[in-house]
Structure formats: structure tokens, C-alpha cells
Amino acid sequence: MRSCFLFFMLHSVLAKAQINSIPISLMWGEEKIIPEKNYYSKNIADSIQISELKGYITQLRGYVHGKAIPLMNSCLFTTDSAGTNTLTWKKKLDVDSISFTLGVDSITNVSGAMGGFLDPMYGMYWTWQSGYIHLKMEGRSRACRAPGNVFQYHLGGYSYPYNASVNVTLKIQNKNPVLVLPLDRWFEILSFQETDHMMSPCAKAVQWMKVFSEQIYLR
Amino acid sequence: MRSLKKTHVVIGGWILVCMMSARRITFQYPSYFPEPVYSFDKNLLKQEQIQLGRALFYDPILSLNDSVSCASCHNPFSAFAHTDHALSHGIYDQIGTRHAPALFNLAWHKSFMWDGAVNHLDVQALAPISNPIEMKEDLAHVIIKLKGSEIYKDLFHSAFGDTLITGERILKSLSQFQLTLVSCNSKYDSVRMKKKTFSDQEERGFILFQKYCNSCHTEPLFSTYNYANNGLPEDSLLKDYGRENVTEKREDRHSFKIPSLRNIGYTYPYMHDGRFKKLNEVLLFYSDKKRRTGQEDPRVRNIPALSSEERFDIIAFLQTLNDRDFVFRKKNQFPKEILLRGKD
């Protein structure tokens, strides 16, 4: 009897996830991000309000028995209702792990006007110089010395040496995975004193995107 | 009964093929032109979509206060350039930092703007639409305005089969209209096709052109559409670094996109900042080393001091590149039958 019970428990734990969606959670610690709400950052030693957070997850692939299966082309995660905060695909699959690009790849960046979530009408395309904004973060903090205490980070760039999009691979640990983007950890990395705005491809964008991507996890 | 049903299917299928054929347009160009760079397979030309793009091109609805259209700086009678203005002006009469380039033969361009900041025709329109000096608008707001227009509901429906208005559809339709702006009917083209001959002066000018100008302004497009520093001194107020603004490479400073010389008689003034009003001024600049920075491309450095006869011979040849048919082509002009519908 005990052996049956143990077998059942082991099977449940080791059972692969049959899923066709993964929600995306934009978090500050244990809290979901609400625009214009105050969040305290230890690194900045002051509170922060996020007014806009948008970003691209593209080329989502699932790995089933080691084989890569394309799941979803592009998704725009946002703090408002304009985007979608769920990665979805048609068929339920036993997915061991996923990989995706945080941002938009170089080939898409030189392919002209795209549709769906890549449509430039979503305000995630640099109009003065071709290229997608991979991640846009805007808000306010008294610690930010820019006019109106406003910080604006538009992280983009697709061509060498400022190709800022990053590939991310994550193992699925349970049956109902959630993709967490932890903004509190991102704000442990950046510094308003160093820069309070970013509007062009640059080395700092490449560096931040890499570090941000390393903070993303599946729970 | 069976044969009647079969007949219906055949007729129905034939009508469908005709309809599809009538809507699709094949991109046409002379056999001596190179293959276009633009990927038409991602934006198949369709008559209704071209008409939509044409309406958008001429409609100031793309600007914040509905006062500035693409045609405000790209006038069809100037080969879609902005004549009489060294620097183009936009919304609220604000003056920009460059001269709006002529629009034709865009399917052969690898990049856009004087500094190549835009890598694809389909996204080029975003730049002037959002520029606070040009149209000062936002694509999302343009969509809201278009959704409120019965004319555009009809145009989008004709072009796409439904009334959905998206940024992608707007931009690709603008591209489609602009792609149809093909200029290839100048006297030079007639000579090339052995339908006409140059005058003696034009012939002398052509020989000089091939010797000193053709390496950058290469036939038959009369540009390589690459970037070059022609030794033009920097304007001390504009401080325009050109291509370096995009590549951040010091060696690209003061390099600008080589413009086509087609329709040159219609597209004055000349250079990225319109500083030369007349062609003779341009040729005087090129034939006098003292007027240049010394940093110019070697191909420019090798141009000798041209005599006045030589300069006028070259100008005579350059005038054979004007395409009157293109400039006065009705189907490129303001679509009054669309935009002024019901306003008699």
C-alpha cells in the first residue's frame, strides 16, 4: 500500500507538464505591478512608480523530448490591456523547457512593417531610426533628477555591436508554470545617476537586456 | 443538370481568376534596370491598395493638425521633391534640417533618408509622421482618425476585404503607391532604347559624365544608392554629420546618400541641405578643389577643373534625364476623385 502511495506521489512529481499556455507575471517582489503605484527599491533608496512597461517575447519554442517545437511568434507583454500577458499555443504538449527571445531578432528588424503585436501602432518601433524597442520602461521617482523626475528607458538595437535582444532558456519545474519578470530585481541593477533615459542603441542597452534576462524565471 | 452545374463551376472559377488578376499588378521596369531590392512577395501590389496608399500620401490627416501631407514636401510636379526650399518645412511652418529628397525608383533603394537611418521602405513613413517638425503625429492616433472616415472605411474594405485599419496596412499601402513611382521615360532612356539620339552637346556631356560622375551616379538609376563624402563643407549651424549619426563611425562623417540624378531639372535645389540652387553651382563645386574639405571620396578628388564648356555640356546631358511623362502622369497626382468625393 505504502509502495503504491509512494509510486503515485513520485509519478505526480515527475509527470511532465501538458500545457498550451504560460501566463506572464510582471512582478515587484511578490506583488503584481500596478501602474502608478509606489514600490520601494532598496538600491535606489526611494520609491518608484511605473507608468509604462512593455516588451517583446518572440520566437517562443517548447522542448518536447529534446525536440524544439515553435509555439508562438511574438507576444507583447504590457502593464495595460494593449498587449497580452499569456504565452499561448494551440496544442497541449509535454514541454520540458522553453526558449524565447527577449526582444525582436535582427531579421525581423530589417523586414519592414509587421502585423499583429509587431505592428508599429503599439508604439514599440523607433520611428526616427529603424528598429524595434525590445523593452520600454517609463515612470517616476524622486531619486531621478531628470525633469519631472521621469525616467524613460527604451532598450533597442538590432545590429552589431548593439544587438540587444537576448535568448532565454528556462526549464519547466511544475505543471502550471508562470513566467516571472521581476522588476524589483531589474531596478537593483540600473542606476538613475548613471543614466535616467535611454533612447538609442548602445552598449548599456545590450548590458541591461542581458542582465534583465538572467533575472527572468519560471515558477 | 450535371453539365449545367459543371458550367457554373467553370464560369465561377474563371470570374474569380479574372477578379484576382484584375486586382494584382505586376511591377514593371525596363530590361536594362537591375533587379529591384524590395521584396514584393511580402507586399504584393494590388490596384486598390495602391489607391489607398495614394490617398494617404496626399491626405494631411497623417499630421497632427491635418495640415501637412507627404505631398507637402514631395510634390509630384517636382518629381516628388521639395523645390524652392533648401530645407523642408513641416507643421506650424517649422523648418527642418535637410532638403526632402525626390521620390522615384524606390524599389531599388537599400535604405532611406539622407543618412540611411531607415532600413526598409515600409517603415520609412513612420519618421516624418512622428517627427515633431514634420507631421508631429502618432500612428495610433492616425488610426483613430481614419476609423472615423467613411472614405477610408471604403478604401480599406476595397484593398483588404474588411474595414480593419492597422499600422501595418497603412504603411504597406503607402509603400505600394510609392513603389509605383517609376521614372524611366527620359530622353536618356529613349536614346538607350535607340528611339532617339543625343544632340552633339548632350553626347559630349554624356562622355564627360561617364568619365567623372558615373562611378557614384551610376547608370541606369544614376545612383548606386550608397553613401559618400563629396567634400561638401559642413554647415556651421546645422552641424549635420550625415551617415555617422547612424553608424557612429568617424569615417562616415559627412557621408550622405548619393541621390539619383534623374529628373534633376525638376528637383532643385541640390545637396542634402539644398545649398546649391543651380546645376552650374554644383559643377563649379565639383571642379574646384578649394571649395571642398579635402576629406572627400577619392572619386570626387579625381574630378579635374572643368572648363565652362565642359560644365555646360554635362548640364545639357543631365537635362536628358528629366522624365516629363513621370512628372505629369495623372495617376500619380492628387486623387481628387477619392479625397474630394462628395465635395463638389
mmCIF file with all atom_site columns, N, CA and C in Angstrom, chain A residues 18-77:
data_model
loop_
_atom_site.group_PDB
_atom_site.id
_atom_site.type_symbol
_atom_site.label_atom_id
_atom_site.label_alt_id
_atom_site.label_comp_id
_atom_site.label_asym_id
_atom_site.label_entity_id
_atom_site.label_seq_id
_atom_site.pdbx_PDB_ins_code
_atom_site.Cartn_x
_atom_site.Cartn_y
_atom_site.Cartn_z
_atom_site.occupancy
_atom_site.B_iso_or_equiv
_atom_site.pdbx_formal_charge
_atom_site.auth_seq_id
_atom_site.auth_comp_id
_atom_site.auth_asym_id
_atom_site.auth_atom_id
_atom_site.pdbx_PDB_model_num
ATOM 1   N N  . GLN A 1 18 ? 1.555  19.068 -19.340 1.00 0.00 ? 18 GLN A N  1
ATOM 2   C CA . GLN A 1 18 ? 0.774  19.080 -20.571 1.00 0.00 ? 18 GLN A CA 1
ATOM 3   C C  . GLN A 1 18 ? 0.137  20.445 -20.622 1.00 0.00 ? 18 GLN A C  1
ATOM 4   N N  . ILE A 1 19 ? 0.746  21.339 -21.321 1.00 0.00 ? 19 ILE A N  1
ATOM 5   C CA . ILE A 1 19 ? 0.277  22.730 -21.261 1.00 0.00 ? 19 ILE A CA 1
ATOM 6   C C  . ILE A 1 19 ? 0.140  23.317 -22.654 1.00 0.00 ? 19 ILE A C  1
ATOM 7   N N  . ASN A 1 20 ? -0.707 24.342 -22.778 1.00 0.00 ? 20 ASN A N  1
ATOM 8   C CA . ASN A 1 20 ? -0.737 25.127 -24.005 1.00 0.00 ? 20 ASN A CA 1
ATOM 9   C C  . ASN A 1 20 ? -0.766 26.629 -23.696 1.00 0.00 ? 20 ASN A C  1
ATOM 10  N N  . SER A 1 21 ? -0.343 26.958 -22.476 1.00 0.00 ? 21 SER A N  1
ATOM 11  C CA . SER A 1 21 ? -0.209 28.384 -22.169 1.00 0.00 ? 21 SER A CA 1
ATOM 12  C C  . SER A 1 21 ? 0.697  28.563 -20.959 1.00 0.00 ? 21 SER A C  1
ATOM 13  N N  . ILE A 1 22 ? 1.318  29.716 -20.908 1.00 0.00 ? 22 ILE A N  1
ATOM 14  C CA . ILE A 1 22 ? 2.124  30.101 -19.745 1.00 0.00 ? 22 ILE A CA 1
ATOM 15  C C  . ILE A 1 22 ? 1.817  31.570 -19.471 1.00 0.00 ? 22 ILE A C  1
ATOM 16  N N  . PRO A 1 23 ? 1.212  31.882 -18.314 1.00 0.00 ? 23 PRO A N  1
ATOM 17  C CA . PRO A 1 23 ? 0.954  33.299 -18.019 1.00 0.00 ? 23 PRO A CA 1
ATOM 18  C C  . PRO A 1 23 ? 2.270  34.023 -17.764 1.00 0.00 ? 23 PRO A C  1
ATOM 19  N N  . ILE A 1 24 ? 2.265  35.321 -18.060 1.00 0.00 ? 24 ILE A N  1
ATOM 20  C CA . ILE A 1 24 ? 3.430  36.171 -17.777 1.00 0.00 ? 24 ILE A CA 1
ATOM 21  C C  . ILE A 1 24 ? 3.055  37.058 -16.605 1.00 0.00 ? 24 ILE A C  1
ATOM 22  N N  . SER A 1 25 ? 3.912  37.088 -15.582 1.00 0.00 ? 25 SER A N  1
ATOM 23  C CA . SER A 1 25 ? 3.645  37.948 -14.432 1.00 0.00 ? 25 SER A CA 1
ATOM 24  C C  . SER A 1 25 ? 4.698  39.026 -14.329 1.00 0.00 ? 25 SER A C  1
ATOM 25  N N  . LEU A 1 26 ? 4.257  40.251 -14.367 1.00 0.00 ? 26 LEU A N  1
ATOM 26  C CA . LEU A 1 26 ? 5.170  41.394 -14.193 1.00 0.00 ? 26 LEU A CA 1
ATOM 27  C C  . LEU A 1 26 ? 5.113  41.734 -12.705 1.00 0.00 ? 26 LEU A C  1
ATOM 28  N N  . MET A 1 27 ? 6.203  41.464 -12.001 1.00 0.00 ? 27 MET A N  1
ATOM 29  C CA . MET A 1 27 ? 6.156  41.477 -10.535 1.00 0.00 ? 27 MET A CA 1
ATOM 30  C C  . MET A 1 27 ? 7.114  42.485 -9.924  1.00 0.00 ? 27 MET A C  1
ATOM 31  N N  . TRP A 1 28 ? 6.718  42.949 -8.743  1.00 0.00 ? 28 TRP A N  1
ATOM 32  C CA . TRP A 1 28 ? 7.631  43.667 -7.860  1.00 0.00 ? 28 TRP A CA 1
ATOM 33  C C  . TRP A 1 28 ? 7.631  42.870 -6.572  1.00 0.00 ? 28 TRP A C  1
ATOM 34  N N  . GLY A 1 29 ? 8.644  42.091 -6.360  1.00 0.00 ? 29 GLY A N  1
ATOM 35  C CA . GLY A 1 29 ? 8.665  41.177 -5.224  1.00 0.00 ? 29 GLY A CA 1
ATOM 36  C C  . GLY A 1 29 ? 7.564  40.154 -5.421  1.00 0.00 ? 29 GLY A C  1
ATOM 37  N N  . GLU A 1 30 ? 6.642  40.114 -4.433  1.00 0.00 ? 30 GLU A N  1
ATOM 38  C CA . GLU A 1 30 ? 5.533  39.170 -4.509  1.00 0.00 ? 30 GLU A CA 1
ATOM 39  C C  . GLU A 1 30 ? 4.271  39.798 -5.069  1.00 0.00 ? 30 GLU A C  1
ATOM 40  N N  . GLU A 1 31 ? 4.408  41.047 -5.519  1.00 0.00 ? 31 GLU A N  1
ATOM 41  C CA . GLU A 1 31 ? 3.214  41.782 -5.951  1.00 0.00 ? 31 GLU A CA 1
ATOM 42  C C  . GLU A 1 31 ? 3.204  41.983 -7.460  1.00 0.00 ? 31 GLU A C  1
ATOM 43  N N  . LYS A 1 32 ? 2.037  41.860 -8.055  1.00 0.00 ? 32 LYS A N  1
ATOM 44  C CA . LYS A 1 32 ? 1.919  42.165 -9.481  1.00 0.00 ? 32 LYS A CA 1
ATOM 45  C C  . LYS A 1 32 ? 2.008  43.677 -9.668  1.00 0.00 ? 32 LYS A C  1
ATOM 46  N N  . ILE A 1 33 ? 2.694  44.092 -10.705 1.00 0.00 ? 33 ILE A N  1
ATOM 47  C CA . ILE A 1 33 ? 2.880  45.520 -10.973 1.00 0.00 ? 33 ILE A CA 1
ATOM 48  C C  . ILE A 1 33 ? 1.544  46.166 -11.324 1.00 0.00 ? 33 ILE A C  1
ATOM 49  N N  . ILE A 1 34 ? 1.275  47.265 -10.600 1.00 0.00 ? 34 ILE A N  1
ATOM 50  C CA . ILE A 1 34 ? 0.107  48.087 -10.945 1.00 0.00 ? 34 ILE A CA 1
ATOM 51  C C  . ILE A 1 34 ? 0.644  49.449 -11.351 1.00 0.00 ? 34 ILE A C  1
ATOM 52  N N  . PRO A 1 35 ? 0.292  49.946 -12.522 1.00 0.00 ? 35 PRO A N  1
ATOM 53  C CA . PRO A 1 35 ? 0.826  51.244 -12.958 1.00 0.00 ? 35 PRO A CA 1
ATOM 54  C C  . PRO A 1 35 ? 0.507  52.351 -11.965 1.00 0.00 ? 35 PRO A C  1
ATOM 55  N N  . GLU A 1 36 ? 1.474  53.226 -11.779 1.00 0.00 ? 36 GLU A N  1
ATOM 56  C CA . GLU A 1 36 ? 1.371  54.426 -10.919 1.00 0.00 ? 36 GLU A CA 1
ATOM 57  C C  . GLU A 1 36 ? 1.367  54.095 -9.428  1.00 0.00 ? 36 GLU A C  1
ATOM 58  N N  . LYS A 1 37 ? 1.494  52.860 -9.062  1.00 0.00 ? 37 LYS A N  1
ATOM 59  C CA . LYS A 1 37 ? 1.584  52.518 -7.636  1.00 0.00 ? 37 LYS A CA 1
ATOM 60  C C  . LYS A 1 37 ? 3.037  52.667 -7.185  1.00 0.00 ? 37 LYS A C  1
ATOM 61  N N  . ASN A 1 38 ? 3.232  53.072 -5.912  1.00 0.00 ? 38 ASN A N  1
ATOM 62  C CA . ASN A 1 38 ? 4.587  53.233 -5.385  1.00 0.00 ? 38 ASN A CA 1
ATOM 63  C C  . ASN A 1 38 ? 5.188  51.901 -4.976  1.00 0.00 ? 38 ASN A C  1
ATOM 64  N N  . TYR A 1 39 ? 6.423  51.654 -5.422  1.00 0.00 ? 39 TYR A N  1
ATOM 65  C CA . TYR A 1 39 ? 7.172  50.471 -4.992  1.00 0.00 ? 39 TYR A CA 1
ATOM 66  C C  . TYR A 1 39 ? 8.514  50.963 -4.468  1.00 0.00 ? 39 TYR A C  1
ATOM 67  N N  . TYR A 1 40 ? 8.993  50.342 -3.389  1.00 0.00 ? 40 TYR A N  1
ATOM 68  C CA . TYR A 1 40 ? 10.243 50.807 -2.810  1.00 0.00 ? 40 TYR A CA 1
ATOM 69  C C  . TYR A 1 40 ? 11.398 49.979 -3.349  1.00 0.00 ? 40 TYR A C  1
ATOM 70  N N  . SER A 1 41 ? 12.461 50.679 -3.758  1.00 0.00 ? 41 SER A N  1
ATOM 71  C CA . SER A 1 41 ? 13.655 49.997 -4.245  1.00 0.00 ? 41 SER A CA 1
ATOM 72  C C  . SER A 1 41 ? 14.806 50.251 -3.282  1.00 0.00 ? 41 SER A C  1
ATOM 73  N N  . LYS A 1 42 ? 15.379 49.185 -2.760  1.00 0.00 ? 42 LYS A N  1
ATOM 74  C CA . LYS A 1 42 ? 16.499 49.328 -1.801  1.00 0.00 ? 42 LYS A CA 1
ATOM 75  C C  . LYS A 1 42 ? 17.697 49.951 -2.506  1.00 0.00 ? 42 LYS A C  1
ATOM 76  N N  . ASN A 1 43 ? 17.924 49.526 -3.735  1.00 0.00 ? 43 ASN A N  1
ATOM 77  C CA . ASN A 1 43 ? 19.085 50.003 -4.481  1.00 0.00 ? 43 ASN A CA 1
ATOM 78  C C  . ASN A 1 43 ? 19.018 51.508 -4.695  1.00 0.00 ? 43 ASN A C  1
ATOM 79  N N  . ILE A 1 44 ? 17.831 51.976 -5.059  1.00 0.00 ? 44 ILE A N  1
ATOM 80  C CA . ILE A 1 44 ? 17.656 53.398 -5.339  1.00 0.00 ? 44 ILE A CA 1
ATOM 81  C C  . ILE A 1 44 ? 17.362 54.168 -4.048  1.00 0.00 ? 44 ILE A C  1
ATOM 82  N N  . ALA A 1 45 ? 16.997 53.442 -3.008  1.00 0.00 ? 45 ALA A N  1
ATOM 83  C CA . ALA A 1 45 ? 16.688 54.022 -1.695  1.00 0.00 ? 45 ALA A CA 1
ATOM 84  C C  . ALA A 1 45 ? 15.565 55.045 -1.797  1.00 0.00 ? 45 ALA A C  1
ATOM 85  N N  . ASP A 1 46 ? 14.598 54.728 -2.614  1.00 0.00 ? 46 ASP A N  1
ATOM 86  C CA . ASP A 1 46 ? 13.433 55.600 -2.755  1.00 0.00 ? 46 ASP A CA 1
ATOM 87  C C  . ASP A 1 46 ? 12.351 54.799 -3.467  1.00 0.00 ? 46 ASP A C  1
ATOM 88  N N  . SER A 1 47 ? 11.166 55.411 -3.533  1.00 0.00 ? 47 SER A N  1
ATOM 89  C CA . SER A 1 47 ? 10.079 54.688 -4.191  1.00 0.00 ? 47 SER A CA 1
ATOM 90  C C  . SER A 1 47 ? 10.077 54.995 -5.690  1.00 0.00 ? 47 SER A C  1
ATOM 91  N N  . ILE A 1 48 ? 9.426  54.116 -6.409  1.00 0.00 ? 48 ILE A N  1
ATOM 92  C CA . ILE A 1 48 ? 9.356  54.198 -7.873  1.00 0.00 ? 48 ILE A CA 1
ATOM 93  C C  . ILE A 1 48 ? 7.903  53.953 -8.278  1.00 0.00 ? 48 ILE A C  1
ATOM 94  N N  . GLN A 1 49 ? 7.470  54.715 -9.273  1.00 0.00 ? 49 GLN A N  1
ATOM 95  C CA . GLN A 1 49 ? 6.165  54.409 -9.892  1.00 0.00 ? 49 GLN A CA 1
ATOM 96  C C  . GLN A 1 49 ? 6.443  54.027 -11.338 1.00 0.00 ? 49 GLN A C  1
ATOM 97  N N  . ILE A 1 50 ? 5.843  52.938 -11.771 1.00 0.00 ? 50 ILE A N  1
ATOM 98  C CA . ILE A 1 50 ? 5.984  52.543 -13.170 1.00 0.00 ? 50 ILE A CA 1
ATOM 99  C C  . ILE A 1 50 ? 4.750  53.038 -13.917 1.00 0.00 ? 50 ILE A C  1
ATOM 100 N N  . SER A 1 51 ? 4.948  53.875 -14.923 1.00 0.00 ? 51 SER A N  1
ATOM 101 C CA . SER A 1 51 ? 3.784  54.335 -15.700 1.00 0.00 ? 51 SER A CA 1
ATOM 102 C C  . SER A 1 51 ? 3.584  53.476 -16.950 1.00 0.00 ? 51 SER A C  1
ATOM 103 N N  . GLU A 1 52 ? 4.678  52.960 -17.473 1.00 0.00 ? 52 GLU A N  1
ATOM 104 C CA . GLU A 1 52 ? 4.548  52.114 -18.663 1.00 0.00 ? 52 GLU A CA 1
ATOM 105 C C  . GLU A 1 52 ? 5.627  51.046 -18.671 1.00 0.00 ? 52 GLU A C  1
ATOM 106 N N  . LEU A 1 53 ? 5.215  49.828 -18.919 1.00 0.00 ? 53 LEU A N  1
ATOM 107 C CA . LEU A 1 53 ? 6.161  48.738 -19.073 1.00 0.00 ? 53 LEU A CA 1
ATOM 108 C C  . LEU A 1 53 ? 5.653  47.863 -20.208 1.00 0.00 ? 53 LEU A C  1
ATOM 109 N N  . LYS A 1 54 ? 6.470  47.766 -21.240 1.00 0.00 ? 54 LYS A N  1
ATOM 110 C CA . LYS A 1 54 ? 6.073  46.946 -22.400 1.00 0.00 ? 54 LYS A CA 1
ATOM 111 C C  . LYS A 1 54 ? 7.311  46.239 -22.907 1.00 0.00 ? 54 LYS A C  1
ATOM 112 N N  . GLY A 1 55 ? 7.122  45.060 -23.450 1.00 0.00 ? 55 GLY A N  1
ATOM 113 C CA . GLY A 1 55 ? 8.291  44.380 -24.006 1.00 0.00 ? 55 GLY A CA 1
ATOM 114 C C  . GLY A 1 55 ? 7.878  43.224 -24.894 1.00 0.00 ? 55 GLY A C  1
ATOM 115 N N  . TYR A 1 56 ? 8.828  42.754 -25.652 1.00 0.00 ? 56 TYR A N  1
ATOM 116 C CA . TYR A 1 56 ? 8.543  41.670 -26.588 1.00 0.00 ? 56 TYR A CA 1
ATOM 117 C C  . TYR A 1 56 ? 9.155  40.355 -26.126 1.00 0.00 ? 56 TYR A C  1
ATOM 118 N N  . ILE A 1 57 ? 8.343  39.312 -26.237 1.00 0.00 ? 57 ILE A N  1
ATOM 119 C CA . ILE A 1 57 ? 8.850  37.943 -26.170 1.00 0.00 ? 57 ILE A CA 1
ATOM 120 C C  . ILE A 1 57 ? 8.532  37.336 -27.532 1.00 0.00 ? 57 ILE A C  1
ATOM 121 N N  . THR A 1 58 ? 9.559  36.899 -28.216 1.00 0.00 ? 58 THR A N  1
ATOM 122 C CA . THR A 1 58 ? 9.346  36.403 -29.584 1.00 0.00 ? 58 THR A CA 1
ATOM 123 C C  . THR A 1 58 ? 10.016 35.036 -29.760 1.00 0.00 ? 58 THR A C  1
ATOM 124 N N  . GLN A 1 59 ? 9.620  34.371 -30.807 1.00 0.00 ? 59 GLN A N  1
ATOM 125 C CA . GLN A 1 59 ? 10.210 33.078 -31.193 1.00 0.00 ? 59 GLN A CA 1
ATOM 126 C C  . GLN A 1 59 ? 10.193 32.089 -30.037 1.00 0.00 ? 59 GLN A C  1
ATOM 127 N N  . LEU A 1 60 ? 9.030  31.976 -29.415 1.00 0.00 ? 60 LEU A N  1
ATOM 128 C CA . LEU A 1 60 ? 8.889  31.032 -28.315 1.00 0.00 ? 60 LEU A CA 1
ATOM 129 C C  . LEU A 1 60 ? 8.936  29.594 -28.849 1.00 0.00 ? 60 LEU A C  1
ATOM 130 N N  . ARG A 1 61 ? 9.783  28.784 -28.214 1.00 0.00 ? 61 ARG A N  1
ATOM 131 C CA . ARG A 1 61 ? 9.882  27.369 -28.590 1.00 0.00 ? 61 ARG A CA 1
ATOM 132 C C  . ARG A 1 61 ? 9.706  26.523 -27.346 1.00 0.00 ? 61 ARG A C  1
ATOM 133 N N  . GLY A 1 62 ? 9.080  25.366 -27.538 1.00 0.00 ? 62 GLY A N  1
ATOM 134 C CA . GLY A 1 62 ? 8.978  24.409 -26.434 1.00 0.00 ? 62 GLY A CA 1
ATOM 135 C C  . GLY A 1 62 ? 9.818  23.193 -26.774 1.00 0.00 ? 62 GLY A C  1
ATOM 136 N N  . TYR A 1 63 ? 10.422 22.580 -25.767 1.00 0.00 ? 63 TYR A N  1
ATOM 137 C CA . TYR A 1 63 ? 11.245 21.388 -25.992 1.00 0.00 ? 63 TYR A CA 1
ATOM 138 C C  . TYR A 1 63 ? 10.519 20.175 -25.444 1.00 0.00 ? 63 TYR A C  1
ATOM 139 N N  . VAL A 1 64 ? 10.197 19.280 -26.353 1.00 0.00 ? 64 VAL A N  1
ATOM 140 C CA . VAL A 1 64 ? 9.490  18.041 -26.010 1.00 0.00 ? 64 VAL A CA 1
ATOM 141 C C  . VAL A 1 64 ? 10.415 16.884 -26.360 1.00 0.00 ? 64 VAL A C  1
ATOM 142 N N  . HIS A 1 65 ? 10.839 16.159 -25.345 1.00 0.00 ? 65 HIS A N  1
ATOM 143 C CA . HIS A 1 65 ? 11.828 15.065 -25.521 1.00 0.00 ? 65 HIS A CA 1
ATOM 144 C C  . HIS A 1 65 ? 13.051 15.575 -26.275 1.00 0.00 ? 65 HIS A C  1
ATOM 145 N N  . GLY A 1 66 ? 13.469 16.792 -25.953 1.00 0.00 ? 66 GLY A N  1
ATOM 146 C CA . GLY A 1 66 ? 14.663 17.371 -26.564 1.00 0.00 ? 66 GLY A CA 1
ATOM 147 C C  . GLY A 1 66 ? 14.442 17.990 -27.930 1.00 0.00 ? 66 GLY A C  1
ATOM 148 N N  . LYS A 1 67 ? 13.247 17.859 -28.468 1.00 0.00 ? 67 LYS A N  1
ATOM 149 C CA . LYS A 1 67 ? 12.986 18.406 -29.810 1.00 0.00 ? 67 LYS A CA 1
ATOM 150 C C  . LYS A 1 67 ? 12.332 19.775 -29.685 1.00 0.00 ? 67 LYS A C  1
ATOM 151 N N  . ALA A 1 68 ? 12.857 20.748 -30.448 1.00 0.00 ? 68 ALA A N  1
ATOM 152 C CA . ALA A 1 68 ? 12.332 22.118 -30.371 1.00 0.00 ? 68 ALA A CA 1
ATOM 153 C C  . ALA A 1 68 ? 11.104 22.252 -31.255 1.00 0.00 ? 68 ALA A C  1
ATOM 154 N N  . ILE A 1 69 ? 10.037 22.775 -30.672 1.00 0.00 ? 69 ILE A N  1
ATOM 155 C CA . ILE A 1 69 ? 8.793  22.964 -31.425 1.00 0.00 ? 69 ILE A CA 1
ATOM 156 C C  . ILE A 1 69 ? 8.400  24.437 -31.352 1.00 0.00 ? 69 ILE A C  1
ATOM 157 N N  . PRO A 1 70 ? 8.228  25.095 -32.500 1.00 0.00 ? 70 PRO A N  1
ATOM 158 C CA . PRO A 1 70 ? 7.808  26.502 -32.442 1.00 0.00 ? 70 PRO A CA 1
ATOM 159 C C  . PRO A 1 70 ? 6.422  26.612 -31.824 1.00 0.00 ? 70 PRO A C  1
ATOM 160 N N  . LEU A 1 71 ? 6.250  27.524 -30.886 1.00 0.00 ? 71 LEU A N  1
ATOM 161 C CA . LEU A 1 71 ? 4.976  27.646 -30.187 1.00 0.00 ? 71 LEU A CA 1
ATOM 162 C C  . LEU A 1 71 ? 4.253  28.954 -30.507 1.00 0.00 ? 71 LEU A C  1
ATOM 163 N N  . MET A 1 72 ? 4.995  30.043 -30.507 1.00 0.00 ? 72 MET A N  1
ATOM 164 C CA . MET A 1 72 ? 4.345  31.352 -30.661 1.00 0.00 ? 72 MET A CA 1
ATOM 165 C C  . MET A 1 72 ? 5.350  32.309 -31.258 1.00 0.00 ? 72 MET A C  1
ATOM 166 N N  . ASN A 1 73 ? 4.908  33.111 -32.251 1.00 0.00 ? 73 ASN A N  1
ATOM 167 C CA . ASN A 1 73 ? 5.829  34.021 -32.933 1.00 0.00 ? 73 ASN A CA 1
ATOM 168 C C  . ASN A 1 73 ? 6.211  35.227 -32.110 1.00 0.00 ? 73 ASN A C  1
ATOM 169 N N  . SER A 1 74 ? 5.199  35.916 -31.618 1.00 0.00 ? 74 SER A N  1
ATOM 170 C CA . SER A 1 74 ? 5.508  37.141 -30.879 1.00 0.00 ? 74 SER A CA 1
ATOM 171 C C  . SER A 1 74 ? 4.411  37.455 -29.898 1.00 0.00 ? 74 SER A C  1
ATOM 172 N N  . CYS A 1 75 ? 4.829  38.109 -28.820 1.00 0.00 ? 75 CYS A N  1
ATOM 173 C CA . CYS A 1 75 ? 3.907  38.490 -27.763 1.00 0.00 ? 75 CYS A CA 1
ATOM 174 C C  . CYS A 1 75 ? 4.404  39.814 -27.204 1.00 0.00 ? 75 CYS A C  1
ATOM 175 N N  . LEU A 1 76 ? 3.491  40.722 -26.964 1.00 0.00 ? 76 LEU A N  1
ATOM 176 C CA . LEU A 1 76 ? 3.849  41.998 -26.356 1.00 0.00 ? 76 LEU A CA 1
ATOM 177 C C  . LEU A 1 76 ? 3.268  42.020 -24.966 1.00 0.00 ? 76 LEU A C  1
ATOM 178 N N  . PHE A 1 77 ? 4.132  41.934 -23.959 1.00 0.00 ? 77 PHE A N  1
ATOM 179 C CA . PHE A 1 77 ? 3.625  41.996 -22.590 1.00 0.00 ? 77 PHE A CA 1
ATOM 180 C C  . PHE A 1 77 ? 3.550  43.462 -22.180 1.00 0.00 ? 77 PHE A C  1
#
